[in-house]
Coordinates of C-alpha atoms in Angstrom, one line a residue:
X1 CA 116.1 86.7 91.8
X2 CA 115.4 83.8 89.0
X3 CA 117.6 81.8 90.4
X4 CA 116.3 82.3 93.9
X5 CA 112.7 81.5 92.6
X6 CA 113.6 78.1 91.0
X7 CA 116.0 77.3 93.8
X8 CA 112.4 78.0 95.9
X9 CA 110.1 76.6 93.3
X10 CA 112.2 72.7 93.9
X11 CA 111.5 73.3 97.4
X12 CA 107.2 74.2 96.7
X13 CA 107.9 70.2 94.7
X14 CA 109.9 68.7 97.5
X15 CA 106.8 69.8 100.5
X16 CA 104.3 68.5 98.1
X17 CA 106.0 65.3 97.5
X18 CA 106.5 65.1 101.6
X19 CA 102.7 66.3 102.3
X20 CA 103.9 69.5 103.8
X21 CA 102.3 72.3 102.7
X22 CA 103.9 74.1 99.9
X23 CA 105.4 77.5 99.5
X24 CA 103.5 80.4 98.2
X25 CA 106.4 82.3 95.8
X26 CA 105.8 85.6 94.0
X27 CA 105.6 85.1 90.2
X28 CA 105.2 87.9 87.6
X29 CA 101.1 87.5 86.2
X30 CA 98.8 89.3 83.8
X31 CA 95.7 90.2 84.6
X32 CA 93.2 91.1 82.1
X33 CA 91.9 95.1 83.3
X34 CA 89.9 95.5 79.9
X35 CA 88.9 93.3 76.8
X36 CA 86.4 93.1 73.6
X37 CA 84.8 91.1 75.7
X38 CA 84.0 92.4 79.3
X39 CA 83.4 89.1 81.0
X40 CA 86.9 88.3 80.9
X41 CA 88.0 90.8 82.9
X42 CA 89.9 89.5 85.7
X43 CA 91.1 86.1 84.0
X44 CA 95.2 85.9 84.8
X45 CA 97.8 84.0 83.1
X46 CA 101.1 83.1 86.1
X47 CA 104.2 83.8 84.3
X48 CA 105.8 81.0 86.4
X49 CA 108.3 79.7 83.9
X50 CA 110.2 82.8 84.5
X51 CA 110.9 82.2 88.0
X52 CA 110.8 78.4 87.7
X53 CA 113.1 77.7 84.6
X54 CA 114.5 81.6 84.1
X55 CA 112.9 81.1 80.1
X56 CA 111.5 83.4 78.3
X57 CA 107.3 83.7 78.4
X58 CA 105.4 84.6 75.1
X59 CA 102.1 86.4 74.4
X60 CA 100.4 86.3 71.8
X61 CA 96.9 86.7 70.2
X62 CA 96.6 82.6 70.2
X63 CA 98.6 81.9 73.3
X64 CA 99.5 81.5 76.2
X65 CA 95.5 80.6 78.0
X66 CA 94.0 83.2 81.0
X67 CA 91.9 82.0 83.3
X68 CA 90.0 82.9 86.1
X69 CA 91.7 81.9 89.8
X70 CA 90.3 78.9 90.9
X71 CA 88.0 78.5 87.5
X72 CA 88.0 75.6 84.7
X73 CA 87.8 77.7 81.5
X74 CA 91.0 78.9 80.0
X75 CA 91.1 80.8 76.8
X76 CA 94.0 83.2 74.7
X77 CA 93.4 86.9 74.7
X78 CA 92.0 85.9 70.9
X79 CA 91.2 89.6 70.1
X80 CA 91.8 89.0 65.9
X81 CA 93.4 93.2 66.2
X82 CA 96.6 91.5 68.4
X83 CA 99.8 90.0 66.2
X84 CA 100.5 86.4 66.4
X85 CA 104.6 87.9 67.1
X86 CA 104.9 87.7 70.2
X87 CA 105.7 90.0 73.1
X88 CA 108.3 88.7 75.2
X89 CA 108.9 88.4 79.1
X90 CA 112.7 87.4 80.3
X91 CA 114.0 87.7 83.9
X92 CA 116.2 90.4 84.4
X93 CA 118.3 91.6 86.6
X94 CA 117.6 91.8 90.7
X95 CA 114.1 90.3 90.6
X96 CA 112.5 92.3 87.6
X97 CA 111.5 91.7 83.8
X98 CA 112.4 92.7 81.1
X99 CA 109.6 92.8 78.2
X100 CA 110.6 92.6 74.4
X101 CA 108.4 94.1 71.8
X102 CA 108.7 92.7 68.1
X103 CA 109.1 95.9 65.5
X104 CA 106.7 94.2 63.5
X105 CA 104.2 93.0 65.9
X106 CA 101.3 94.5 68.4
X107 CA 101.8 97.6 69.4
X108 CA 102.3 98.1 73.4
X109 CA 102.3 101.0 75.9
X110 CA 102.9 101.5 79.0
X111 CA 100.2 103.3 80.7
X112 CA 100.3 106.1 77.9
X113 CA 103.9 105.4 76.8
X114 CA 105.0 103.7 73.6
X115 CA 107.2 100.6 74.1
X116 CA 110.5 100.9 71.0
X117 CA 111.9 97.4 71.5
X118 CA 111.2 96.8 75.3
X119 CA 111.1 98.2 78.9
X120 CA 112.7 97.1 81.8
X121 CA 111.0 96.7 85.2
X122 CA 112.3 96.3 88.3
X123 CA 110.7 94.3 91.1
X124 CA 109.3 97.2 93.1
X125 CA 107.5 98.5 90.1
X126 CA 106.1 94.9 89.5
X127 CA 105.1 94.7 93.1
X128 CA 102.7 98.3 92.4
X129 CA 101.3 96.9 88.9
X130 CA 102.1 98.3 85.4
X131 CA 100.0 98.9 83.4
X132 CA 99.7 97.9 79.2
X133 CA 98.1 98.5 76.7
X134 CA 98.0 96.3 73.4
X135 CA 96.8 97.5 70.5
X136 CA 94.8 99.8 72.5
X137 CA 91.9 97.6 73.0
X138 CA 93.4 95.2 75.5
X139 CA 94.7 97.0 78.9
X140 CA 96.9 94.4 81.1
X141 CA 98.3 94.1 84.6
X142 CA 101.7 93.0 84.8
X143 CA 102.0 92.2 88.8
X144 CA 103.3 90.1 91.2
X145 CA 101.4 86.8 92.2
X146 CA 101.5 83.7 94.4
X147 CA 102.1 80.8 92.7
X148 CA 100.3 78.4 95.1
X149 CA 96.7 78.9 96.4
X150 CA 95.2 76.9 99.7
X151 CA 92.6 74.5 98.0
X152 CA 88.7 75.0 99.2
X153 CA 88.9 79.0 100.6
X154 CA 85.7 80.3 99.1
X155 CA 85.4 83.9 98.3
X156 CA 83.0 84.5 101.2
X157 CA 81.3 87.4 99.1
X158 CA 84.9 89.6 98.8
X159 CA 85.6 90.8 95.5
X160 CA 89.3 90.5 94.5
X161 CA 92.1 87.5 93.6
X162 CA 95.2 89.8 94.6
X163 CA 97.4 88.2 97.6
X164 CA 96.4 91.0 100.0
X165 CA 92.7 90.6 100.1
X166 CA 93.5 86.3 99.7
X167 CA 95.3 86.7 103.3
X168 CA 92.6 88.3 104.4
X169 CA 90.0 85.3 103.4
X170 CA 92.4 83.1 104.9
X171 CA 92.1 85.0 108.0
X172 CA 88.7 85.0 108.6
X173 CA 88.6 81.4 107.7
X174 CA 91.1 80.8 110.9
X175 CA 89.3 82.9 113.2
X176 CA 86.0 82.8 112.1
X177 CA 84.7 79.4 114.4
X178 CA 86.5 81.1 117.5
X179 CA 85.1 82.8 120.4
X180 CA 88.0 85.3 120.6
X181 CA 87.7 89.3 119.5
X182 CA 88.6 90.3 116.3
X183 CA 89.8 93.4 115.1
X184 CA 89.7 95.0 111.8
X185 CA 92.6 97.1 110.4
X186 CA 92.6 99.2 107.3
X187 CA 92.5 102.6 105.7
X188 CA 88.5 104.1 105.5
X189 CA 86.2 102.4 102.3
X190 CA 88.2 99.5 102.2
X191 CA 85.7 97.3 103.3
X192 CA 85.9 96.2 106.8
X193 CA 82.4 95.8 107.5
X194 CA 82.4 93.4 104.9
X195 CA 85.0 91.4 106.2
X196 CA 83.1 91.7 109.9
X197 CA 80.2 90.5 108.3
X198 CA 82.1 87.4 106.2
X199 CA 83.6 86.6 110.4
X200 CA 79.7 86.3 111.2
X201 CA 78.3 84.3 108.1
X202 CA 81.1 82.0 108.5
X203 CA 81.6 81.1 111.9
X204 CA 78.6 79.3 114.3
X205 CA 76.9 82.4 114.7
X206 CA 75.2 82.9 111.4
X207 CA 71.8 81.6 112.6
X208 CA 71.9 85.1 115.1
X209 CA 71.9 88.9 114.5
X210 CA 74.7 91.0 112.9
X211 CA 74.7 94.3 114.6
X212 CA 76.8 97.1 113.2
X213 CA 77.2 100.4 115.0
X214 CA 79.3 103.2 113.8
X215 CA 80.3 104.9 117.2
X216 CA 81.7 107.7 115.2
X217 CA 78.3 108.4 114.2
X218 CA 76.8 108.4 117.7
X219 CA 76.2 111.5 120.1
X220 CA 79.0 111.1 122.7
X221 CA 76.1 112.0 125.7
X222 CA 74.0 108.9 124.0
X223 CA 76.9 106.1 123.1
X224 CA 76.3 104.5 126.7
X225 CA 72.6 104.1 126.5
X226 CA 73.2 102.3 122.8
X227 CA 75.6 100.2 123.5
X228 CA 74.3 98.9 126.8
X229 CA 70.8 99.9 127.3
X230 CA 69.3 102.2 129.5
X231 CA 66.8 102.5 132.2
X232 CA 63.7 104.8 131.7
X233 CA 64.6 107.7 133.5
X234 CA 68.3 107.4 133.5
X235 CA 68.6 110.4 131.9
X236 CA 66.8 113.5 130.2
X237 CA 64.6 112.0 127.6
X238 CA 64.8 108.4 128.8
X239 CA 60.8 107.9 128.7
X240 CA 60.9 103.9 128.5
X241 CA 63.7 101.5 129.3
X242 CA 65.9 100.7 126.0
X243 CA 67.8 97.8 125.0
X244 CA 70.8 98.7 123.6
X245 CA 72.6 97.2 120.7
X246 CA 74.5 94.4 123.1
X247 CA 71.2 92.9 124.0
X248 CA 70.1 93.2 120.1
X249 CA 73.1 91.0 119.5
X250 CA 72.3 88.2 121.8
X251 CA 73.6 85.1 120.1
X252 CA 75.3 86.5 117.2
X253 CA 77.8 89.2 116.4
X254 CA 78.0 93.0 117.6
X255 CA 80.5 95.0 114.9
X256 CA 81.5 98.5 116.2
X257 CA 83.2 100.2 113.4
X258 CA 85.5 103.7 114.2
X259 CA 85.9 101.8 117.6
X260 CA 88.7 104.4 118.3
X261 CA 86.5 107.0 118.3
X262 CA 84.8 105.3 121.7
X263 CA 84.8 108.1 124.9
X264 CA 86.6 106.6 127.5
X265 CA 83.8 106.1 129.9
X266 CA 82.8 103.7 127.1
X267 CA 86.4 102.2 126.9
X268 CA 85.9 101.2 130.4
X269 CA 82.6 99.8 130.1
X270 CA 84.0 97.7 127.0
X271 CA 86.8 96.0 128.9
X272 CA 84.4 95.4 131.2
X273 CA 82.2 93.6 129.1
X274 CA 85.0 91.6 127.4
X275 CA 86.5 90.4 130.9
X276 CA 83.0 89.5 132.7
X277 CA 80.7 89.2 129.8
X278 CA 78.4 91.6 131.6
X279 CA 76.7 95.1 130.9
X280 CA 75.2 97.6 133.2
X281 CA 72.7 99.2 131.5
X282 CA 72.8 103.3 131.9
X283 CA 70.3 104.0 135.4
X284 CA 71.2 100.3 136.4
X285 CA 72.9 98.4 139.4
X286 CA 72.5 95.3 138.5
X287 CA 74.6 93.5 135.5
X288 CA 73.1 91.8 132.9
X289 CA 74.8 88.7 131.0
X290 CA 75.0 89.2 127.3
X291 CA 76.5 86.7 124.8
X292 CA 77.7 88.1 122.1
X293 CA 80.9 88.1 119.3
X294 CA 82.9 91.3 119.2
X295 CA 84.3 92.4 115.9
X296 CA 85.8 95.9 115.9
X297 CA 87.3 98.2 113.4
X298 CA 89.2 100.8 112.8
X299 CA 91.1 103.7 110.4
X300 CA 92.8 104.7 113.6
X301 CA 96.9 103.8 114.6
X302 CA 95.8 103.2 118.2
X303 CA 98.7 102.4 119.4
X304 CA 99.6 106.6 118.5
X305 CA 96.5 107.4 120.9
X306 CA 97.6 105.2 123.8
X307 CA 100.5 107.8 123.9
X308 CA 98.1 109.9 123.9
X309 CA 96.1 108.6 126.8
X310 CA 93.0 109.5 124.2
X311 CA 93.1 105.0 124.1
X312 CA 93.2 102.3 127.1
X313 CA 96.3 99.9 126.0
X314 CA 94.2 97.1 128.2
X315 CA 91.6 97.9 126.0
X316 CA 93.2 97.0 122.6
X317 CA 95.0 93.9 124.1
X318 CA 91.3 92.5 124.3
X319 CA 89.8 93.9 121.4
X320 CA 92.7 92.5 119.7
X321 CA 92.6 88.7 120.1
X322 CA 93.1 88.4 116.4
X323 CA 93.9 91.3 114.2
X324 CA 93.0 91.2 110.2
X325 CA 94.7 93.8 108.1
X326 CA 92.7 95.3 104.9
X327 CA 94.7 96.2 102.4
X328 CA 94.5 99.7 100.6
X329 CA 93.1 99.7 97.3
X330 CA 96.6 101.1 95.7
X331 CA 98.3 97.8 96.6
X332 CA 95.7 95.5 95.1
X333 CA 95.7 97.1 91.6
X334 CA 95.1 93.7 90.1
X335 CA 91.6 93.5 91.8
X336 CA 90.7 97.2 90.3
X337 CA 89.3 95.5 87.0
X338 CA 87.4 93.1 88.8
X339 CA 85.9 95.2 90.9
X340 CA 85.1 98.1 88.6
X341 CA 82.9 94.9 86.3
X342 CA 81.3 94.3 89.7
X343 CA 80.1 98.1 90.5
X344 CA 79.2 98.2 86.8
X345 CA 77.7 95.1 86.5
X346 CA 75.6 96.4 89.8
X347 CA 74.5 99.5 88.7
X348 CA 73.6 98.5 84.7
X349 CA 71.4 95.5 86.4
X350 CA 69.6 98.2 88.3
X351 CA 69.0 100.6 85.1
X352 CA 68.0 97.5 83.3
X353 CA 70.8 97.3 80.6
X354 CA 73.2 94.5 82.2
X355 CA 73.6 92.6 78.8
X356 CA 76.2 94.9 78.0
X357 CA 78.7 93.3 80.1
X358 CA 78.4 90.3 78.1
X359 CA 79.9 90.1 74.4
X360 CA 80.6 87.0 72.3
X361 CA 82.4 89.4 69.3
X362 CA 86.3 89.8 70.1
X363 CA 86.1 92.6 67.1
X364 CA 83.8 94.7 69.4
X365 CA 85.4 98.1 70.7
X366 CA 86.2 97.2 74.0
X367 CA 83.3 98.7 76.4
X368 CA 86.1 99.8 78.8
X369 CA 88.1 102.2 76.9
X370 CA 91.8 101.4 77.3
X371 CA 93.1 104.9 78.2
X372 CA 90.1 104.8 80.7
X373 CA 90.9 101.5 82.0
X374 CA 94.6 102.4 82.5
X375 CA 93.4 105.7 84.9
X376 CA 91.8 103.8 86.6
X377 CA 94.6 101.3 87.7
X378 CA 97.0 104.2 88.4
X379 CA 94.7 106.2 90.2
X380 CA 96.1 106.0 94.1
X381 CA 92.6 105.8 95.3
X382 CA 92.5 107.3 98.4
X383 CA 88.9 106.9 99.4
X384 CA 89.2 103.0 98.5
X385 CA 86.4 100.6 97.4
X386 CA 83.8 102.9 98.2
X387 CA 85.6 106.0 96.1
X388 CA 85.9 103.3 93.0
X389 CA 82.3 102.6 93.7
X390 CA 81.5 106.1 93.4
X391 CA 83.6 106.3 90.3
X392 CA 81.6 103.5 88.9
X393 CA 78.2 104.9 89.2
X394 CA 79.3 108.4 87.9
X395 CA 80.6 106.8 84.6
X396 CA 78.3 104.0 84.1
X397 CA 75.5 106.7 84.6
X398 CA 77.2 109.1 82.9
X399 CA 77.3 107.2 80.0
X400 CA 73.9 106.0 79.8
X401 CA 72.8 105.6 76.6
X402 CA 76.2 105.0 74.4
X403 CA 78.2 102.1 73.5
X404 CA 80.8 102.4 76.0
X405 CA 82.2 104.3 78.7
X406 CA 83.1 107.6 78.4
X407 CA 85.1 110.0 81.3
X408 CA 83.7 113.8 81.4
X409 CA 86.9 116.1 81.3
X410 CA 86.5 116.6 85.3
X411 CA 86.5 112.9 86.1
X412 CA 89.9 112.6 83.8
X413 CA 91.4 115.3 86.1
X414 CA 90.7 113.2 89.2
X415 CA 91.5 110.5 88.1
X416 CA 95.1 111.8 86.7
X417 CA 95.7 114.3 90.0
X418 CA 97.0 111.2 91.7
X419 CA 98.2 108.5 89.3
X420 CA 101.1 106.3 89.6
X421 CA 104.2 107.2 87.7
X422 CA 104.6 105.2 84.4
X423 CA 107.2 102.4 85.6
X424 CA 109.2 101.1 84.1
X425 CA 113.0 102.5 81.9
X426 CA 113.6 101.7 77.9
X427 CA 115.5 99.1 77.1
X428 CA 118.9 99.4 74.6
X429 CA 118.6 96.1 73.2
X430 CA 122.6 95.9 72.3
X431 CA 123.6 93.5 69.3
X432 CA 127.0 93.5 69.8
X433 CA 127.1 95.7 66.4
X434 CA 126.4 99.0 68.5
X435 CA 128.6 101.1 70.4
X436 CA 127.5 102.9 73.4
X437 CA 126.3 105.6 71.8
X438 CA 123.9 103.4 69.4
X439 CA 125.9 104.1 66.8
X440 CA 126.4 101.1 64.3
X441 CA 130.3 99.4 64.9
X442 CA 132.2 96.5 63.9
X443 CA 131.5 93.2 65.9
X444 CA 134.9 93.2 67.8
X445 CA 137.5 90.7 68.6
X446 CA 137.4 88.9 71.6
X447 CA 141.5 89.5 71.9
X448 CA 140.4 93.4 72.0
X449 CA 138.6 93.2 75.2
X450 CA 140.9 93.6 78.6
X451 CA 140.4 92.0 81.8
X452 CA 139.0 95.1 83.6
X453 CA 137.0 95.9 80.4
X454 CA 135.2 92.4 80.9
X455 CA 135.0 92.1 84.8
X456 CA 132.8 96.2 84.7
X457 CA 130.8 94.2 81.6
X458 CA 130.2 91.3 83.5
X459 CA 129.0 93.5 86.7
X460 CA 126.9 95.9 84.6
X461 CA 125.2 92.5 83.4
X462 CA 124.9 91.2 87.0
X463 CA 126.9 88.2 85.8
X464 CA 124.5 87.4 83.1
X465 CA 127.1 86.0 80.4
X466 CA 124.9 86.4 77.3
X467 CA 124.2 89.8 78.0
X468 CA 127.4 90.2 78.8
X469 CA 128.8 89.2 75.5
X470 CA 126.0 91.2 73.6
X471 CA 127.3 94.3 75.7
X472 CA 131.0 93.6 74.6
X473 CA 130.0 92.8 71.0
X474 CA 131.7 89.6 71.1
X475 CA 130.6 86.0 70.7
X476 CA 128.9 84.2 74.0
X477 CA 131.6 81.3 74.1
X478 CA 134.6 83.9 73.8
X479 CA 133.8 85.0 77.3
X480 CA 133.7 81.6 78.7
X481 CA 137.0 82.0 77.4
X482 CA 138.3 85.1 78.5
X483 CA 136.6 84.6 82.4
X484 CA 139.4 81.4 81.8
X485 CA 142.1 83.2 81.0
X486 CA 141.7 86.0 83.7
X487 CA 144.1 86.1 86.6
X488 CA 141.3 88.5 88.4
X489 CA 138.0 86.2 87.9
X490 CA 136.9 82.8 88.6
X491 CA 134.3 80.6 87.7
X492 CA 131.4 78.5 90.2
X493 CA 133.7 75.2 89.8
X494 CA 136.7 77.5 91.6
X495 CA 134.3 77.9 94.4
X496 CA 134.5 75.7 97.7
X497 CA 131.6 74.0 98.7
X498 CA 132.1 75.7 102.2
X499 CA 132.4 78.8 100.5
X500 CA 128.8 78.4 98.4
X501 CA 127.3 76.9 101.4
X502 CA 128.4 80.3 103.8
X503 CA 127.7 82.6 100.6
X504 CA 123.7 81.1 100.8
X505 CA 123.1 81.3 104.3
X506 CA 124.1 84.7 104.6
X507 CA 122.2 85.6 101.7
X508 CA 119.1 83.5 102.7
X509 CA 119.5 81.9 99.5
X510 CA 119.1 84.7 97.1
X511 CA 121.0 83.8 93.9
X512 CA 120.9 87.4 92.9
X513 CA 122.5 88.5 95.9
X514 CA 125.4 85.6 95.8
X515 CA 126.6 86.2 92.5
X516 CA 127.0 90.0 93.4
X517 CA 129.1 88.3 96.3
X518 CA 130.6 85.6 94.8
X519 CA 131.2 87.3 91.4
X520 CA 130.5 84.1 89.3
X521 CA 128.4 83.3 86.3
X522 CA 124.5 82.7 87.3
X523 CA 123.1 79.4 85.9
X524 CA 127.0 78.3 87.0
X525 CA 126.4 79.0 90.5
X526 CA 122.6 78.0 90.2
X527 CA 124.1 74.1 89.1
X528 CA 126.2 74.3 92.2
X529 CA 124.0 75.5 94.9
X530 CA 121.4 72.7 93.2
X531 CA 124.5 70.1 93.8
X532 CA 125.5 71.1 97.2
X533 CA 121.3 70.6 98.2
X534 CA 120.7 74.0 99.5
X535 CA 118.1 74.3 96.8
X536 CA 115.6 73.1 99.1
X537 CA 117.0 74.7 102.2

């Protein structure tokens, strides 16, 4: 997947170059969860040489810099406990990492696991977020993130940097100055309302009212009469004539949250309001114009309750002019740390005490405890935002008083009931001077390795020829010489150009998946594709 990556990353270069709008690719990042120093939570550090050159990255207490997205400041992790050894990151095989821990330097877990000479990751698990821990005073987020951000796309009060809840800015940017309906996707506390009320703020509306009704919270008998207004006397109670939440929304926005929860005499009176513009209030005959911007949201699969018939399909065709998905919580682990600092930083400001989010001493015990930190990434979060929230205020208030945060024995147990699994398998570093079993052997010669011996080597590597040679215990140019010699393997400069250029299409120019075709070296077959021009196909 490297190879794809830098194959893709010339292409991000080429648009640029042309003025076309680049690429966004998926690079491994770290994002800072916890740290001495609380304000940094949330800086990130884009591992993009990995998918741009296939080197190695190092970490260490001086360097590489983190930075905030979008932000000038850059800065090492600098906590004086870390090792100047680095830790290592390297490509490996099908799109995931493997990470390389020095005997002798900072010690690293994954979420509560030890790391002896490195893990492995595949891309999946770097997709979810893993979780580690250096030194246990520094808790990182090893993820997946875009390489290229759209210039100028203000945060519009949304808390996050992961890619999911970036799509969603860029949404309400495109829709935002447009007359058409909106609706709001996503799983309950995950913030719609906030995105309803971003669509307002940002389009030419601002100046009017926000309106947000709950219909799930409405008596079915009285939805009618708030939405639309009703006469006086229209029904039992009705002592005066009332206006409705339409008519409150004159001129600005109307959101109606749980809009799936509407009773179809509603339904019908919605359509009818999208297609004419008009309401009847309840006891009326005659219509009354109403200008107002519909946002709508809901937890619901709609589409399940047209089957149903509990849900009018015309009804979600117009509601639907633009859909926005919010993501769950669970796949925007990266934005957990950031958010929990912006809960916290809430609720100390409102007890007084927010100075303690702020720390110039990198030798301070970090005020987010790591093994705290790490629940709280691999906690599946099923109530969302407003569970974390929740969360927040519990511990920040529960810990009122001491230097840092602490987790009561019943919080732990939530916490852990639904946690990710610790990703990630051990890696057998193999020095040619092992044997399978890890027991210590001679380095061998090259002239005692077979032809079917070296083509299952090279496969287990995925074509990778220094592992290859590490895993055969024989020097790397000895099987350059050997793939030579063998009547069943042949090298990228045996391959056709028509052959390469067939071989990419059909793999929509994954490297990964060519070499598992073609059966060639990597960087070999990387040089060709580059020759051939389909880098930047």
């Amino acid at each position: 997947m490297q190879q794809k990556l830098a194959a893709d990353m010339s292409t991000t270069a080429g648009r640029a170059q042309a003025g076309q709008s680049p690429v966004a690719l998926s690079v491994p990042a770290l994002t800072i969860v916890s740290h001495p120093q609380p304000q940094r939570i949330g800086e990130r550090l884009l591992l993009e040489v990995l998918a741009s050159q296939g080197r190695t990255a190092a970490l260490s207490r001086n360097a590489p810099d983190f930075s905030r997205p979008g932000g000038l400041m850059a800065l090492p992790l600098g906590d004086p406990f870390l090792s100047r050894k680095p830790v290592e990151f390297e490509p490996g095989p099908r799109g995931g990492l493997r990470m390389l821990v020095p005997e002798d330097g900072t010690q690293v877990r994954v979420a509560n696991e030890p790391v002896v000479g490195g893990r492995e990751f595949s891309r999946e698990e770097l997709s979810a977020g893993v979780p580690l821990v250096l030194a246990d005073r520094v808790v990182l987020l090893l993820h997946l993130a875009s390489s290229f951000r759209q210039p100028g796309v203000l945060d519009l009060g949304i808390v996050g940097h992961g890619e999911g809840i970036h799509r969603v800015r860029e949404d309400i940017i495109r829709v935002a100055d447009l007359a058409v309906p909106v609706l709001i996707r996503g799983e309950t506390g995950t913030g719609k309302e906030l995105v309803a009320r971003a669509i307002h703020a940002s389009g030419p509306r601002r100046a009017g009212p926000f309106v947000s009704v709950n219909l799930g919270a409405l008596a079915k008998e009285l939805v009618a009469a708030e939405l639309f207004g009703a006469q006086r006397g229209a029904y039992t109670g009705a002592s005066r004539d009332r206006e409705g939440f339409f008519r409150a929304a004159e001129g600005g926005t109307l959101f109606l949250d749980e809009v799936g929860e509407a009773p179809p005499e509603v339904q019908a009176a919605l359509l009818r309001v999208l297609e004419t513009g008009e309401i009847y209030p309840v006891g009326g005959h005659t219509p009354v114009p109403v200008d107002v911007r519909l946002v709508s949201a809901t937890d619901a699969h709609l589409e399940a309750r047209i089957q149903e018939r509990t849900f009018k399909a015309p009804l979600l065709h117009r509601l639907a002019g633009f859909e926005i998905l919010v993501p769950p919580l669970r796949e925007r682990r990266e934005d957990v740390g950031l958010l929990f600092l912006h809960f916290a930083r809430q609720e100390l400001e409102a007890m007084g005490e927010g100075g303690q989010l702020t720390s110039a001493d990198p030798r301070a015990e970090p005020w987010l405890p790591a093994a705290l930190a790490v629940r709280l990434v691999r906690h599946a979060w099923s109530g969302n935002i407003r569970q974390l929230r929740n969360v927040t205020r519990q511990l920040v208030i529960g810990s009122r008083g001491m230097p840092g945060l602490r987790a009561d024995e019943r919080l732990e147990q939530v916490l852990d009931a639904d946690a990710q699994p610790v990703p990630g398998r051990p890696l057998t570093v193999r020095t040619g001077e092992e044997g399978g079993d890890g027991a210590k052997a001679p380095r061998r010669k090259p002239a005692e390795v077979g032809e079917q011996e070296l083509l299952e080597a090279l496969r287990a590597c995925s074509w990778d020829l220094k592992a290859t040679a590490d895993w055969l215990g024989i020097p790397r140019p000895s099987v350059y010489v050997l793939i030579d010699k063998s009547s069943l393997l042949r090298t990228a400069r045996d391959l056709s150009p028509e052959e390469i250029t067939r071989c990419f299409h059909e793999c929509e120019g994954d490297l990964d998946k060519m070499v598992q075709q073609l059966e060639v070296s990597k960087r070999a077959l990387q040089r060709r594709v580059r020759e051939l021009g389909l880098s930047g196909g």
